[in-house]
PDB file of C-alpha atoms and ligand atoms in Angstrom:
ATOM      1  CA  UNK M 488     -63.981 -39.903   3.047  1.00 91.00           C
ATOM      2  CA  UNK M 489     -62.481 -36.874   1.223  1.00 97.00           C
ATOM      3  CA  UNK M 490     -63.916 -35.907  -2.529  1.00 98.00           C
ATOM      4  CA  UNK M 491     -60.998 -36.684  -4.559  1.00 98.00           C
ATOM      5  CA  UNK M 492     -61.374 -33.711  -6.911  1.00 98.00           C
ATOM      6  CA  UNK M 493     -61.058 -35.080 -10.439  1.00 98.00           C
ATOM      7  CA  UNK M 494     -59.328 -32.576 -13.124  1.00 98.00           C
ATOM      8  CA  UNK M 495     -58.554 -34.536 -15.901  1.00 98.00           C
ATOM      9  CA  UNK M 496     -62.280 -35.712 -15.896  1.00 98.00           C
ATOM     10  CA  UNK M 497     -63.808 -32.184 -15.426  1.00 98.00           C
ATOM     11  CA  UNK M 498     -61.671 -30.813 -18.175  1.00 98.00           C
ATOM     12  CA  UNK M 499     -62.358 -34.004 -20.648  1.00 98.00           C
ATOM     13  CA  UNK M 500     -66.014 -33.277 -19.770  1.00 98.00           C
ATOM     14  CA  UNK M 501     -65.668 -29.703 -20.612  1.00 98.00           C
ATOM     15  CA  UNK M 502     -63.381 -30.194 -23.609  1.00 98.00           C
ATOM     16  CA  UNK M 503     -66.434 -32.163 -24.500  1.00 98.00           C
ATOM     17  CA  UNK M 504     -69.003 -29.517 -24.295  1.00 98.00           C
ATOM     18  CA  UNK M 505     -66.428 -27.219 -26.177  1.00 98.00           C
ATOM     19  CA  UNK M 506     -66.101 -29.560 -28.918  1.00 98.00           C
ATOM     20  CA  UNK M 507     -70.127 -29.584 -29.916  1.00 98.00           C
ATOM     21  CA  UNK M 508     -70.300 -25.635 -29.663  1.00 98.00           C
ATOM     22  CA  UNK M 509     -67.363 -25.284 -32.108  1.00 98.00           C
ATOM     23  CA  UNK M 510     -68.762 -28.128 -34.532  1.00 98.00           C
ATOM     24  CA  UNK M 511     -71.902 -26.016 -34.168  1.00 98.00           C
ATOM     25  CA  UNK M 512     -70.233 -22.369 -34.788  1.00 98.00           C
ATOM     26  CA  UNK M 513     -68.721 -24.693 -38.270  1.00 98.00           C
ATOM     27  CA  UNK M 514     -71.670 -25.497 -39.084  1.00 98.00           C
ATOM     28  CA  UNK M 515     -72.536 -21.407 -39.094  1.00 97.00           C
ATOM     29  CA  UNK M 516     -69.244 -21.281 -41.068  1.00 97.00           C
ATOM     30  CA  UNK M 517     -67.708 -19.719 -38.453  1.00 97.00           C
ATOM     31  CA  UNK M 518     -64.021 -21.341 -37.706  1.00 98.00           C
ATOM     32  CA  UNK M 519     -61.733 -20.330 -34.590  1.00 98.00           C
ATOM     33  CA  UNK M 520     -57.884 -20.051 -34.887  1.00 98.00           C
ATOM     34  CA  UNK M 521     -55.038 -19.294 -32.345  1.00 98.00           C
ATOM     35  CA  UNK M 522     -52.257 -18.523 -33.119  1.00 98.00           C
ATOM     36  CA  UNK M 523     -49.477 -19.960 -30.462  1.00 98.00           C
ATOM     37  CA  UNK M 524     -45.711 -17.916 -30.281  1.00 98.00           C
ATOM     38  CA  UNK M 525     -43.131 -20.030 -28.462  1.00 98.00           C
ATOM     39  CA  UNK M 526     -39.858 -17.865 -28.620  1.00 98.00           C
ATOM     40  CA  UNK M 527     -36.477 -20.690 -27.860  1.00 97.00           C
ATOM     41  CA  UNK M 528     -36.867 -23.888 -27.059  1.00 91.00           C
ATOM     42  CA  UNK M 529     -37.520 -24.090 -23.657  1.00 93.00           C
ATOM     43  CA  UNK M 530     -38.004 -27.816 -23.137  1.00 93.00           C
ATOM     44  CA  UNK M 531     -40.931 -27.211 -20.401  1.00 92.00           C
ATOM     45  CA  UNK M 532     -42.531 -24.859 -22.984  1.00 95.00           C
ATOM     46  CA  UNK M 533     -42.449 -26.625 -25.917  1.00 95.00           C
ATOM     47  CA  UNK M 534     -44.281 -29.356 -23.879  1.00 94.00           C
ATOM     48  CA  UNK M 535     -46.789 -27.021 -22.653  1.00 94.00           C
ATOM     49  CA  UNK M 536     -47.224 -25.890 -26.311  1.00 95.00           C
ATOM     50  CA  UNK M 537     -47.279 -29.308 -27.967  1.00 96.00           C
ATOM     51  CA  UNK M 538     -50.224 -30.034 -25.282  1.00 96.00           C
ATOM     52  CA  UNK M 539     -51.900 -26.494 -26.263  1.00 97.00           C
ATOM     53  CA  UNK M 540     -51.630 -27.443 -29.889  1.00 97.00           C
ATOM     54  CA  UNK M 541     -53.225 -31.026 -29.056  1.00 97.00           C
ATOM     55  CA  UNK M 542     -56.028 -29.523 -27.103  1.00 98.00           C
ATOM     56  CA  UNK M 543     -57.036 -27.367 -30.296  1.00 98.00           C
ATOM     57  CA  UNK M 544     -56.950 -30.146 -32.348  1.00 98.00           C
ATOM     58  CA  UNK M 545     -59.314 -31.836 -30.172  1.00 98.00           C
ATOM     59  CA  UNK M 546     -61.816 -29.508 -29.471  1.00 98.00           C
ATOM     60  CA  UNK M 547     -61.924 -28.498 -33.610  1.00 98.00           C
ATOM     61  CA  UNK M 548     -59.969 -24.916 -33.139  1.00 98.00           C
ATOM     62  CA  UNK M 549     -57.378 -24.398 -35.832  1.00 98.00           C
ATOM     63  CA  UNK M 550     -54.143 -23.744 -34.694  1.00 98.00           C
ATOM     64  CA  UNK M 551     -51.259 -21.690 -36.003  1.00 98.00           C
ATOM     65  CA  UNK M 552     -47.538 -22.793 -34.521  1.00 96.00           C
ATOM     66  CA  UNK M 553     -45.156 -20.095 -34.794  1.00 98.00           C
ATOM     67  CA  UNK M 554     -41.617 -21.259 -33.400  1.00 97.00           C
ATOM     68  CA  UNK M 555     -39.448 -18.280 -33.473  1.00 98.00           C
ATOM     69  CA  UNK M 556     -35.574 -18.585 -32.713  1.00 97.00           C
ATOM     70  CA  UNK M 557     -34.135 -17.590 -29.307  1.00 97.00           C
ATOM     71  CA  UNK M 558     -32.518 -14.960 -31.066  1.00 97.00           C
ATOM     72  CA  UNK M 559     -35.516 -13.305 -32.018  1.00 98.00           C
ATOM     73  CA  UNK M 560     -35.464  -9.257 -31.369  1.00 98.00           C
ATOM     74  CA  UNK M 561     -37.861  -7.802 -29.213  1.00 98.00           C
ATOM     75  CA  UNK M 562     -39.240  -5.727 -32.485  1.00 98.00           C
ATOM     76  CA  UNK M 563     -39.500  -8.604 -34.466  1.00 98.00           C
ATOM     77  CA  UNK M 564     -41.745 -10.539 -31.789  1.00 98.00           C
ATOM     78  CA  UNK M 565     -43.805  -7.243 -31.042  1.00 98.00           C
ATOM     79  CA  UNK M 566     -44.024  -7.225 -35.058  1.00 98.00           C
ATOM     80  CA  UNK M 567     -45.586 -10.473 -35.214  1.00 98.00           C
ATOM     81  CA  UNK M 568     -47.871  -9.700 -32.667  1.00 98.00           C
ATOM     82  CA  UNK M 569     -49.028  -6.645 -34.689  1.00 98.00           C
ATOM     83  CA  UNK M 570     -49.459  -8.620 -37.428  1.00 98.00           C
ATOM     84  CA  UNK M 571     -51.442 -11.104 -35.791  1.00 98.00           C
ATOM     85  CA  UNK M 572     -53.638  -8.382 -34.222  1.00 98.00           C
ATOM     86  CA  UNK M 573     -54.575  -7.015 -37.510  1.00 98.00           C
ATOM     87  CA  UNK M 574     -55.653 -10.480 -38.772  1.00 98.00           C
ATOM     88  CA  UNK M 575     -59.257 -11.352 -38.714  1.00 98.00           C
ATOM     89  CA  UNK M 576     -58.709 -14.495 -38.788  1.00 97.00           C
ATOM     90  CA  UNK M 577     -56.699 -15.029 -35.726  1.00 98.00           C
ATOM     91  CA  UNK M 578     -59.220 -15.120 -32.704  1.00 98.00           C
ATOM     92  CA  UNK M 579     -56.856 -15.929 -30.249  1.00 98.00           C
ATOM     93  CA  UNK M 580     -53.043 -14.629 -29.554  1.00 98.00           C
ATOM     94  CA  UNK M 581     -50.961 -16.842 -27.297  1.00 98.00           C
ATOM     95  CA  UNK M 582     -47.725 -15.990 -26.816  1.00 98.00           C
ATOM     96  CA  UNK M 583     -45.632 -18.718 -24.309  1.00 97.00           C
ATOM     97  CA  UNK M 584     -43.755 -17.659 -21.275  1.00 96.00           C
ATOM     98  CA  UNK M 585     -41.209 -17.147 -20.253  1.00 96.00           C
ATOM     99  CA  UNK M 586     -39.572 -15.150 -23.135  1.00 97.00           C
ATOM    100  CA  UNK M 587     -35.504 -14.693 -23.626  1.00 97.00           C
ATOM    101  CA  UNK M 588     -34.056 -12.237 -20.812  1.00 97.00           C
ATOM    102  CA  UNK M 589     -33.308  -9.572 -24.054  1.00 98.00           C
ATOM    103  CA  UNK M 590     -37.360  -9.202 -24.369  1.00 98.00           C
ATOM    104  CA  UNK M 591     -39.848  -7.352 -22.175  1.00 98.00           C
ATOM    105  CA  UNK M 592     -42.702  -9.566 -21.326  1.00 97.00           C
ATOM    106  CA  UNK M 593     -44.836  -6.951 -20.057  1.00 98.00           C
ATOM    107  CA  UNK M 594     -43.991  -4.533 -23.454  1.00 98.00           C
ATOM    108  CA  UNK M 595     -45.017  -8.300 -25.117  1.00 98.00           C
ATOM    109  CA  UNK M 596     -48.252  -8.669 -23.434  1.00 98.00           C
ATOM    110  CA  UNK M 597     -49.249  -5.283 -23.429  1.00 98.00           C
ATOM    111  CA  UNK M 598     -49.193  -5.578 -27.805  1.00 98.00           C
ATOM    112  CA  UNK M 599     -51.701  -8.192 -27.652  1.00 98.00           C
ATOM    113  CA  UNK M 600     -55.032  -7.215 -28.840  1.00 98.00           C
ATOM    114  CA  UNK M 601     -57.391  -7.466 -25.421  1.00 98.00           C
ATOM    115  CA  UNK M 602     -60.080  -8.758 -28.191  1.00 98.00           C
ATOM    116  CA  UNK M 603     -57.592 -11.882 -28.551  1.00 98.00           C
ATOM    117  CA  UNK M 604     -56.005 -12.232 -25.001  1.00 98.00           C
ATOM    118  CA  UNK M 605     -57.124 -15.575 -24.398  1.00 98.00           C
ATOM    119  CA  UNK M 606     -54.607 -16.196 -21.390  1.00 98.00           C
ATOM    120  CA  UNK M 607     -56.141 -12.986 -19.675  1.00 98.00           C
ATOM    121  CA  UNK M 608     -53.165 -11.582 -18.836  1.00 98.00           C
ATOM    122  CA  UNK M 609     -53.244  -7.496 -20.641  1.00 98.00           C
ATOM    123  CA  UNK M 610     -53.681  -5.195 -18.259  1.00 98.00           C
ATOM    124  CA  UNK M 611     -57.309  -4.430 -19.548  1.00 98.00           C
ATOM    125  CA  UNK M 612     -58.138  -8.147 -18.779  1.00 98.00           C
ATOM    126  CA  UNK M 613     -56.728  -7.731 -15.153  1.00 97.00           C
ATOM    127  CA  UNK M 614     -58.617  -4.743 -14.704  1.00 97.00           C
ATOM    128  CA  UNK M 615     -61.574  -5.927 -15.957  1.00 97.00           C
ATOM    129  CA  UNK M 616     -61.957  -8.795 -13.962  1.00 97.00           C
ATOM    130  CA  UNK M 617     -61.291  -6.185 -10.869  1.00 95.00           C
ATOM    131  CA  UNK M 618     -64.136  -4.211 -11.791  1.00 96.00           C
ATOM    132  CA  UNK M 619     -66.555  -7.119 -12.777  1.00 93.00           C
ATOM    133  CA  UNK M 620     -66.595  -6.308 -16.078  1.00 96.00           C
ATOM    134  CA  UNK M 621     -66.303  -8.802 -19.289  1.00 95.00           C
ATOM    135  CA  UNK M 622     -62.866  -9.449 -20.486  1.00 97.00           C
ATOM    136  CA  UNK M 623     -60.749 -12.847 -20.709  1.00 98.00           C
ATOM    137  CA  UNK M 624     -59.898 -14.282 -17.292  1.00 98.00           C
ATOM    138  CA  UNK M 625     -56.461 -15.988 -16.393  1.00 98.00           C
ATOM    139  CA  UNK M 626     -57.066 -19.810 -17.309  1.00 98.00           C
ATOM    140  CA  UNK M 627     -55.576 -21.868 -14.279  1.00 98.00           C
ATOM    141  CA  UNK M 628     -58.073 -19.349 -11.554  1.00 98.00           C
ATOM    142  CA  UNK M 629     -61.020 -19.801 -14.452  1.00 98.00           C
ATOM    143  CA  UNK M 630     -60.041 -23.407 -13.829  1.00 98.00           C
ATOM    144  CA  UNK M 631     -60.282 -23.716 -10.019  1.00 98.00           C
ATOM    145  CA  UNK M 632     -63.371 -21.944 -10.419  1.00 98.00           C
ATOM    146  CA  UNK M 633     -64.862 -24.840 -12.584  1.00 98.00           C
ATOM    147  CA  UNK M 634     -63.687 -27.768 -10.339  1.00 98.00           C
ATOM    148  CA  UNK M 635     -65.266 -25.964  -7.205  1.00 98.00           C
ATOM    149  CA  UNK M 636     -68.678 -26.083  -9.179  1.00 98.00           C
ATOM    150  CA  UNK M 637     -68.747 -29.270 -11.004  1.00 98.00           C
ATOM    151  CA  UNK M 638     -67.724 -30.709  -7.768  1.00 98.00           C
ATOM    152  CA  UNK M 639     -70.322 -29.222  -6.109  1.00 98.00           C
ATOM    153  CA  UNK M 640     -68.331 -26.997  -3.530  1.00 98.00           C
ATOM    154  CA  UNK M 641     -70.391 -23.777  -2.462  1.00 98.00           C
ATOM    155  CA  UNK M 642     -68.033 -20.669  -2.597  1.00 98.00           C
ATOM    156  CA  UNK M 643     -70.481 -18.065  -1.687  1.00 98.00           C
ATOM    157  CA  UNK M 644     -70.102 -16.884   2.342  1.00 98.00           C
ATOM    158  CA  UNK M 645     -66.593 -19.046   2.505  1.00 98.00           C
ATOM    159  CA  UNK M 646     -63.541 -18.276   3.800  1.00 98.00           C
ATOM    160  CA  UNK M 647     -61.304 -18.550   1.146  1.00 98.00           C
ATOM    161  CA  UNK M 648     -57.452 -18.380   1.902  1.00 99.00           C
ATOM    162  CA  UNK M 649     -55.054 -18.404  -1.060  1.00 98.00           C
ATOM    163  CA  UNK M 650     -51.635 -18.728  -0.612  1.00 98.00           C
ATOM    164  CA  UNK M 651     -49.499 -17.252  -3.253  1.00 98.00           C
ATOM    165  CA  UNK M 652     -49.991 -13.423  -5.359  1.00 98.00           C
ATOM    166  CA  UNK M 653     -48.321 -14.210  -9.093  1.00 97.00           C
ATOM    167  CA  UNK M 654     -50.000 -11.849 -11.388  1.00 95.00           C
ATOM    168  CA  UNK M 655     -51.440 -15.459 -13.120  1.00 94.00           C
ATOM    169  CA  UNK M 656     -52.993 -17.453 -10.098  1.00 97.00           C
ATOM    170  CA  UNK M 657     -52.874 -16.151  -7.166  1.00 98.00           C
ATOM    171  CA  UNK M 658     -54.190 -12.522  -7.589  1.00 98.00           C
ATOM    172  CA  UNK M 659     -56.453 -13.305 -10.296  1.00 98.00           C
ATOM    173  CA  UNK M 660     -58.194 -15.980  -8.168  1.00 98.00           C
ATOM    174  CA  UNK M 661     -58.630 -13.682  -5.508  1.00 98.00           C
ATOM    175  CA  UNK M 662     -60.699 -11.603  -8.286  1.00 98.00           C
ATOM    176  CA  UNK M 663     -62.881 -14.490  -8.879  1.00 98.00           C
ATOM    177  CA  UNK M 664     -63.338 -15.633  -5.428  1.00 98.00           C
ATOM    178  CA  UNK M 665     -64.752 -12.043  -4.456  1.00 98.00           C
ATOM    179  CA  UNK M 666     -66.945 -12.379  -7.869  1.00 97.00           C
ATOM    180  CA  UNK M 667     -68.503 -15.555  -6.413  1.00 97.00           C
ATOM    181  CA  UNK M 668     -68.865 -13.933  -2.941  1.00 98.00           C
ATOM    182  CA  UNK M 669     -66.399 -15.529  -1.011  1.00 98.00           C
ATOM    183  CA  UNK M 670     -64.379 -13.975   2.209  1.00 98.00           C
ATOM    184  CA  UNK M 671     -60.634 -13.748   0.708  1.00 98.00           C
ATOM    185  CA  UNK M 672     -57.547 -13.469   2.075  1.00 98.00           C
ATOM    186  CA  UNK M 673     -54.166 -13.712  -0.241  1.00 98.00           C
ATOM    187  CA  UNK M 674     -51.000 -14.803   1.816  1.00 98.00           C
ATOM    188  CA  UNK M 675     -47.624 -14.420   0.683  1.00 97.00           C
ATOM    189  CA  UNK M 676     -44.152 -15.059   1.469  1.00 95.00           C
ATOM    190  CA  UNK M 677     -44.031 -11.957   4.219  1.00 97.00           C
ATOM    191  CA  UNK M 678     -47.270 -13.537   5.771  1.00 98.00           C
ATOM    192  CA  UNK M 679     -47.064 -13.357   9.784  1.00 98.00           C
ATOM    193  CA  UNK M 680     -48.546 -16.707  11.132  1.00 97.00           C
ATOM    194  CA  UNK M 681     -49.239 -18.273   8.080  1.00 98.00           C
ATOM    195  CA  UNK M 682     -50.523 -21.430   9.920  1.00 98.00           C
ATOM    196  CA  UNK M 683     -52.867 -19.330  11.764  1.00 98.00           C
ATOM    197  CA  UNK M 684     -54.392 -17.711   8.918  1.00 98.00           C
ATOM    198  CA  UNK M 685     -54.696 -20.839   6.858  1.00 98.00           C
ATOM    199  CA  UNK M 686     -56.654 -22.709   9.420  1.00 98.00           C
ATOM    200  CA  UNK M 687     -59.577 -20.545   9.086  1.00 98.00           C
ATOM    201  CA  UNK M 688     -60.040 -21.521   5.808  1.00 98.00           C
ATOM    202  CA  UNK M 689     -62.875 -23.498   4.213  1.00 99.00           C
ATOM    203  CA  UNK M 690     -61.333 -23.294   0.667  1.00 99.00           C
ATOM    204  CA  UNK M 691     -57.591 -23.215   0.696  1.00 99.00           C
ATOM    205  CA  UNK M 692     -55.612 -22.692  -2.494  1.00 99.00           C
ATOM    206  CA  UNK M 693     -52.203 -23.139  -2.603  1.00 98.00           C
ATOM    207  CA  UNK M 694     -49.764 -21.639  -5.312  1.00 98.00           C
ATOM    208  CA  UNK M 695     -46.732 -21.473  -3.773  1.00 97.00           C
ATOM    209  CA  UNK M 696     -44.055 -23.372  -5.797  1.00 96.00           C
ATOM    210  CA  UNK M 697     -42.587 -25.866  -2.916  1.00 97.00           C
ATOM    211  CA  UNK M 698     -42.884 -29.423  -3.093  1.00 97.00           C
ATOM    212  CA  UNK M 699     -45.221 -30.548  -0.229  1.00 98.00           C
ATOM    213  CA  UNK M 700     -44.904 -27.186   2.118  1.00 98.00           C
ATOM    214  CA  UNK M 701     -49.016 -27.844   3.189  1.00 98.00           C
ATOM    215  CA  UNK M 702     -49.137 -30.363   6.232  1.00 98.00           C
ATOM    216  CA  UNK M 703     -52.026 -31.284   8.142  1.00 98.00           C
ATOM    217  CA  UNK M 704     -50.888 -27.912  10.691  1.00 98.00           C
ATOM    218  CA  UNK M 705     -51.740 -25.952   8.366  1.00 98.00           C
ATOM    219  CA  UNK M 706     -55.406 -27.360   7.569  1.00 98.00           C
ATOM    220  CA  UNK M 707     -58.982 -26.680   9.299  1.00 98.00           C
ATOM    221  CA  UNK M 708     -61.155 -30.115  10.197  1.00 98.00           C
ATOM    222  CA  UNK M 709     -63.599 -30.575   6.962  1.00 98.00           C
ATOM    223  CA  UNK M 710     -61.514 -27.821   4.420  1.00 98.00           C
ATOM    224  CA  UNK M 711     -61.277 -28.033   0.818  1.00 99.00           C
ATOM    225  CA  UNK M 712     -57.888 -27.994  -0.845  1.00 99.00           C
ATOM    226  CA  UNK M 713     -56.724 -26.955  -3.801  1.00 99.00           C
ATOM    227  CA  UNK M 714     -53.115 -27.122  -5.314  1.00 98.00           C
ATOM    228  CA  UNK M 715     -51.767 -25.420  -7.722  1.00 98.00           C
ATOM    229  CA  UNK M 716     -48.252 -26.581  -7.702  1.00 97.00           C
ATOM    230  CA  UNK M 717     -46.204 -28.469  -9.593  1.00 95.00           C
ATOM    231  CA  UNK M 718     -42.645 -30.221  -8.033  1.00 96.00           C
ATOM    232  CA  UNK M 719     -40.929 -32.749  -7.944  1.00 94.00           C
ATOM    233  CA  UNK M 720     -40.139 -35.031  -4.692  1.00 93.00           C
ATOM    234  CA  UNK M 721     -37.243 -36.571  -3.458  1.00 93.00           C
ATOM    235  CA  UNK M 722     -37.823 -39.558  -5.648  1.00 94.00           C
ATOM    236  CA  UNK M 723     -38.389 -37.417  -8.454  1.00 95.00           C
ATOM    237  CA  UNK M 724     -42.254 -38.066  -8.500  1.00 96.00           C
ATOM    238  CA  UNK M 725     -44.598 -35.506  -9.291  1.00 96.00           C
ATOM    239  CA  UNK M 726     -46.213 -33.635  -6.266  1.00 97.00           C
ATOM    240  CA  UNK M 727     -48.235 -30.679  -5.308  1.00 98.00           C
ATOM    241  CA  UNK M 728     -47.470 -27.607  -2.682  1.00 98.00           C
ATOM    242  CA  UNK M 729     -49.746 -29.887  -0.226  1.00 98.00           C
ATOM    243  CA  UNK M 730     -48.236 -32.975   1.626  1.00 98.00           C
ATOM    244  CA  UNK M 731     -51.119 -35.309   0.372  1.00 98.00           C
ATOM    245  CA  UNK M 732     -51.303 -37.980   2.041  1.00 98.00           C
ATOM    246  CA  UNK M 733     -50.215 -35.921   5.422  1.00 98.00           C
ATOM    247  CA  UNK M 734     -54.117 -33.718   5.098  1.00 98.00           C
ATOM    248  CA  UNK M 735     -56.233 -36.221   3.373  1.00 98.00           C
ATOM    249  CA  UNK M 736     -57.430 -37.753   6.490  1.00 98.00           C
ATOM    250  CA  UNK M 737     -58.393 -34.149   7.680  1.00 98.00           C
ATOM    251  CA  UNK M 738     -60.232 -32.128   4.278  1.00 98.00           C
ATOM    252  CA  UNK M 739     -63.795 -32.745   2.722  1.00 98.00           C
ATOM    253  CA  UNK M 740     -62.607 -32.101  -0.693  1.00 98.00           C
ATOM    254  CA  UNK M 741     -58.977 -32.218  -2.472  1.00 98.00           C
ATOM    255  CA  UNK M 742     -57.214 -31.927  -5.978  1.00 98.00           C
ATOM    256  CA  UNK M 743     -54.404 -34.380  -6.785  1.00 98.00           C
ATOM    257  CA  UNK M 744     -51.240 -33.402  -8.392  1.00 98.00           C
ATOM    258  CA  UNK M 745     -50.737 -34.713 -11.162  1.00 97.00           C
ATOM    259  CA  UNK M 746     -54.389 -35.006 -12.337  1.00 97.00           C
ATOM    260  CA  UNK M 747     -56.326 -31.708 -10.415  1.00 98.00           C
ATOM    261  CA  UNK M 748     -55.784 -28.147 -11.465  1.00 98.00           C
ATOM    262  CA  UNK M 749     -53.137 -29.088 -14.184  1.00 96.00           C
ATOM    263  CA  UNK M 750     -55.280 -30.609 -16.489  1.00 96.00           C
ATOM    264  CA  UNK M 751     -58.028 -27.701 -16.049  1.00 98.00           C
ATOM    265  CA  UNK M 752     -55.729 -24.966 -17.585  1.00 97.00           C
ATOM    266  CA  UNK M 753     -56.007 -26.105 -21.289  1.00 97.00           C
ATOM    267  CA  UNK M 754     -59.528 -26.584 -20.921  1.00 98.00           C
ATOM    268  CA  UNK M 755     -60.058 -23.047 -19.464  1.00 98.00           C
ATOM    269  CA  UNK M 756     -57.913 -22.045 -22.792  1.00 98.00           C
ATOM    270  CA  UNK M 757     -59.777 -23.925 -25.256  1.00 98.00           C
ATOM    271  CA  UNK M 758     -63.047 -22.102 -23.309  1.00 98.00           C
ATOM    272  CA  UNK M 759     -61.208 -18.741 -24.168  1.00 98.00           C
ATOM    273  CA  UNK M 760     -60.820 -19.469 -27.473  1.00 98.00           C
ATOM    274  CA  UNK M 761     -64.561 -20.022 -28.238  1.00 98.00           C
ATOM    275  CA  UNK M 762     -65.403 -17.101 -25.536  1.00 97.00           C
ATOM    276  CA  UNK M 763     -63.631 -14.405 -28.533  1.00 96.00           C
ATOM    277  CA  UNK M 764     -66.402 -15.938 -31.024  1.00 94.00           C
ATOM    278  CA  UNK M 765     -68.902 -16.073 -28.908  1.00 88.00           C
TER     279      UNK M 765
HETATM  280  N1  LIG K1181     -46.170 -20.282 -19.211  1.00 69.84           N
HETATM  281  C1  LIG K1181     -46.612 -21.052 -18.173  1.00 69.84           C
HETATM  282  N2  LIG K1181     -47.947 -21.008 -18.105  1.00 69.84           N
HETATM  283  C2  LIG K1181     -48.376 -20.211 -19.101  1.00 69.84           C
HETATM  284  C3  LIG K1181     -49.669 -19.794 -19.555  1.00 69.84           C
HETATM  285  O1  LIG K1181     -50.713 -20.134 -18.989  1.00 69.84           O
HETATM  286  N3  LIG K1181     -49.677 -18.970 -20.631  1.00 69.84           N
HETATM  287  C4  LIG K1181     -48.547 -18.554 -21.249  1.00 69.84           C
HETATM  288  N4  LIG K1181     -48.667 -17.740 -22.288  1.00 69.84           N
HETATM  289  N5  LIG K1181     -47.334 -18.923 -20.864  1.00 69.84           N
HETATM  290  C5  LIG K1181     -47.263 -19.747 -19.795  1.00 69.84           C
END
């Protein structure tokens, strides 16, 4: 029988945890805010935000909601951000994505204050998670990382396969599975016998982007699977990069979708945003 790899209970377990450090820091007077910049109103966004703002709530971090209009100018954003850097009492800078076509997400990023880049993704985060040095790390890898552990799953000596290189999962995860001493190999869309190269894996992530692309073929006897995606079926139903019901019979170990690496991403925030006080 497969371990059914249960997100929304790891990261209700570790929004736990993050709630009695924070009520501790209060009790220290110490108080964490983050301030969250959602430029338009992307609908997918303003979910993702509404969830963020939630999560903060929960775990006793204050929370500052800027909405800006989808009109907002690049200098005006990269103002804000400025302005948010120089306040000491914003811990944490989020800053939604994507942003309107007129502004340069990298130029965006790049303004954030490292010290309050809790999604990881400056440049000095990136490179100091290359180097193994201390710095914010992107929140869905941090994730994966967690569910491996609290489920158990050695990482050290494995063959890890990841399928996907985004700048936000796939690269950083590589990072973090040569951190924990893992064998990794990043595949991409230009990959040469992808099913070859998957099947050596004992840990296979998959962030990809296409609704059920992972079939049994493309599995080793006893591997553990974790998915990253997020799609719709032909019946409109959420479902992961991996065909689900097509490998179950074949891994050890496997996250659902909706319910695995989703929920972990918030948590892995919330962890970021008492990492900057810590
Ligand atoms: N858009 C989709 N995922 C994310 C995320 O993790 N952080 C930010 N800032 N924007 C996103």
């Amino acid at each position: 029988m497969a371990l059914i790899i249960d997100g929304k209970k790891i990261s209700a377990d570790i929004k736990d945890e993050l709630k009695k450090e924070v009520e501790e820091l209060q009790k220290k007077g110490i108080q964490i805010t983050l301030a969250v910049v959602q430029v338009g109103n992307d609908s997918a966004s303003s979910v993702y935000v509404g969830n963020k703002k939630k999560a903060c709530a929960y775990v006793g971090i204050h929370s500052l909601a800027y909405e800006l209009p989808e009109s907002t100018s690049e200098a005006e954003l990269l103002s804000l951000v400025n302005k948010l850097n120089q306040d000491p009492a914003v811990n944490g800078i989020l800053v939604q994505l994507p942003l309107p076509k007129h502004i340069d997400e990298n130029k965006v990023i790049r303004t954030i204050s490292p010290a309050k880049d809790v999604d990881g993704f400056h440049p000095q985060s990136v490179g100091a998670l290359s180097i193994g040095q201390k710095g914010f790390v992107s929140c869905t890898p941090a994730g994966i990382i967690e569910l491996l552990k609290r489920s158990g799953i050695a990482i050290e000596g494995k063959e890890c396969v990841i399928i996907g290189r985004s700048n936000i999962v796939g690269k950083p995860m590589a990072m973090l599975m040569l951190r924990e001493n893992a064998t990794v190999t990043i595949c991409h869309s230009r990959t040469k016998n992808l099913k070859e190269v998957t099947k050596r894996a004992d840990i296979l992530i998959v962030a990809i982007g296409k609704a059920k692309f992972i079939t049994k073929d493309y599995v080793k006897d006893g591997a553990v699977i974790i998915d990253v995606g997020m799609n719709r079926d032909e019946n409109n139903k959420l479902c992961g990069d991996v065909d689900y019901a097509d490998v179950l019979p074949k891994v050890s170990a496997i996250t659902p979708v909706p319910g695995g690496v989703g929920p972990m991403t918030i948590a892995m925030l919330m962890n970021n945003c008492v990492q900057s006080v810590r």
